[in-house]
Amino acid sequence: MKKIERKILLNPGPSTTTDTVKYAQVVPDICPREKEFSSLFKGLREDLVKIVHGDPDTYTSVLFCGSGTINIDVCISSLLPEGKKILVVDNGNYSARAAEIAMYYGLPCIDLKFPITEQPDLAKVEETLKNNPDIAMVYTTYQETVTGLLNPAKELGALAHQYGAVFVCDTTSVYAMRPIHIEEENIDFLMASAQKGLMAFTGISFIIGRRSIIEASRDYPKRSYYCNLYLQYEFFERTGEMHFTPPVQTIYALVQAIKEYWQEGEEGKWARHTRVYNAINKGLEELGFRQLLPAEIRAGLVSSAVYPDDPNWNFDRLHDYCYERGYTIYPGFVSSANTFRLCSLGAIDEADIEAFFEVFKDALKACNIAVPVYYAEN
Ligand SMILES: *Cc1c(COP(=O)(O)O)cnc(C)c1O
């Protein structure tokens, strides 16, 4: 097996993969309706539930062919009964995307906005639930990937349930990294994609949720043909397969990635991501970078550094310098501040981050940016 040139991706997914996962895609051609392939789904669906400690009788997983956003589309369009309303607890771009999807489907939705640098005010969430008894779904993002902020999923789930709503949580940027206990954290539906925590490839995404609610959703309006949760679930339960052509090679790689997930173990993997995260924070701090969020409200996987005020600061030049040397850094896309992100996803460890900071220091020097970096305001 030829070794493939290793790239260190510090962007918020897709993540650096192992060569064994890359090569798992290279297989003889096969029709996905053959048992040899379709029999993979049973174990795969069970594993996806097991990763978040879900009871297999209570929770199930449903796969879709697409990037992570397909999950948001599916949950928003499939899980709302007629005449009911969605409440999006929105403190970042990914929750805002859910509100936008609701708008595209013409669904009643309260987009309850909070500052992107703060956890949501639970009293305001409760007040909104109290004033709108027709809210049937509360939606938020576990870690807002745009900032790295950790939302109080468990508390939001408890509030949703207290007011008779289903709690849907986008866990795409934490799943299979930071441990999640779906039921203990009051989550009815969560979601992720193969290319993030599981360190496989884009093209397959999955929703894990309560069977009883999916079954109840049989009678909800079907607002999409391809993206309906009940229809896909029903096909899986009846035939064991995806309704339409699955991404065969991507699924082989995912199965290999899950094997490697169990080998590393939940605890070992989270410890490794934490080592990477700590090394990133240490490296940023040594160079004098400020971070957008205080440590206490971060999920431990994304670091958002604020652009310094050095007149020579040029993110694109720094990016290109690092990229040419095998390291990918990523802009922030925060509207209220200029930031860039360094993320702790993927098959990387502390030593990769130390090597990255050597390159990054050279990049700062090449751009004539003073170190420690300079901020106009104290
Ligand atoms: C990455 C990510 C997604 C999926 O984005 P795609 O570009 O569609 O793969 C969804 N939600 C969150 C929180 C994410 O971090």
Coordinates of N, CA and C and ligand atoms in Angstrom, one line a residue, residues 12-14 66-72 94-95 97 139 141-146 170-174 191-193 195-196 202 205 341 345, ligand 1:
P12 N -12.5 23.3 9.7 CA -13.5 22.6 10.5 C -14.2 21.5 9.7
G13 N -13.5 20.6 9.1 CA -14.0 19.5 8.3 C -14.1 19.9 6.8
P14 N -13.9 19.0 5.9 CA -13.4 17.6 6.1 C -12.1 17.5 6.9
G66 N -25.3 12.8 1.0 CA -25.2 14.3 0.9 C -24.2 14.8 1.9
S67 N -23.9 16.0 1.9 CA -23.1 16.6 2.9 C -23.9 16.9 4.1
G68 N -23.3 17.4 5.2 CA -24.0 17.6 6.5 C -25.3 18.4 6.4
T69 N -25.4 19.4 5.5 CA -26.5 20.2 5.5 C -27.8 19.5 5.1
I70 N -27.6 18.3 4.5 CA -28.8 17.5 4.1 C -29.6 17.1 5.4
N71 N -28.8 16.9 6.5 CA -29.5 16.5 7.7 C -30.4 17.6 8.3
I72 N -29.9 18.8 8.2 CA -30.7 19.9 8.7 C -32.0 20.0 7.9
Y94 N -24.7 28.1 11.8 CA -25.3 26.8 11.5 C -26.7 26.7 12.0
S95 N -27.1 27.4 13.1 CA -28.5 27.5 13.5 C -29.2 28.4 12.6
R97 N -28.7 28.7 9.6 CA -29.0 27.9 8.3 C -30.3 27.1 8.5
Y139 N -34.8 23.7 18.1 CA -33.6 23.3 17.3 C -32.4 24.2 17.7
T141 N -27.6 24.1 17.7 CA -26.4 23.5 17.3 C -25.5 23.2 18.5
Y142 N -25.0 22.0 18.6 CA -24.3 21.6 19.9 C -23.1 22.5 20.0
Q143 N -22.2 22.4 19.0 CA -21.1 23.3 19.0 C -21.2 24.2 17.8
E144 N -21.4 25.5 17.9 CA -21.4 26.4 16.8 C -20.0 26.4 16.2
T145 N -19.9 25.7 15.0 CA -18.6 25.5 14.4 C -17.9 26.9 14.0
V146 N -18.8 27.9 13.8 CA -18.2 29.1 13.3 C -17.4 29.9 14.4
D170 N -28.0 19.8 16.2 CA -26.9 19.6 15.2 C -25.6 19.3 15.9
T171 N -25.2 18.1 15.9 CA -24.0 17.7 16.6 C -22.8 17.4 15.6
T172 N -23.0 17.9 14.3 CA -22.0 17.6 13.3 C -20.6 17.8 13.7
S173 N -20.3 18.9 14.4 CA -18.9 19.2 14.7 C -18.4 18.7 16.0
V174 N -19.2 17.8 16.7 CA -18.7 17.2 17.9 C -18.8 15.6 17.9
M191 N -27.4 14.7 14.6 CA -26.9 14.5 13.2 C -25.4 14.7 13.1
A192 N -24.9 14.0 12.1 CA -23.5 14.3 11.8 C -23.2 13.7 10.4
S193 N -22.0 13.9 9.9 CA -21.5 13.4 8.6 C -20.3 12.6 8.7
Q195 N -17.5 12.9 7.2 CA -16.2 13.6 7.0 C -15.7 14.4 8.2
K196 N -16.4 14.4 9.3 CA -15.9 15.2 10.4 C -15.3 14.3 11.5
T202 N -16.8 12.9 2.7 CA -18.0 13.6 2.5 C -18.9 12.8 1.5
S205 N -24.3 11.2 5.2 CA -24.7 11.9 6.5 C -25.8 11.1 7.2
R341 N -9.7 30.3 12.0 CA -10.0 29.1 12.9 C -8.9 28.1 12.7
L345 N -10.0 18.6 14.7 CA -10.6 17.4 14.1 C -9.5 16.6 13.5
Ligands
LIG1 C1 -19.8 21.0 9.0 C2 -21.1 21.2 9.6 C3 -22.3 21.0 8.9 C4 -22.4 20.4 7.5 O1 -21.9 21.2 6.6 P1 -21.7 20.7 5.1 O2 -20.9 21.7 4.4 O3 -23.1 20.6 4.4 O4 -21.1 19.4 5.2 C5 -23.5 21.1 9.6 N1 -23.5 21.6 10.9 C6 -22.4 21.9 11.5 C7 -22.5 22.4 12.9 C8 -21.2 21.7 10.9 O5 -20.1 22.0 11.6

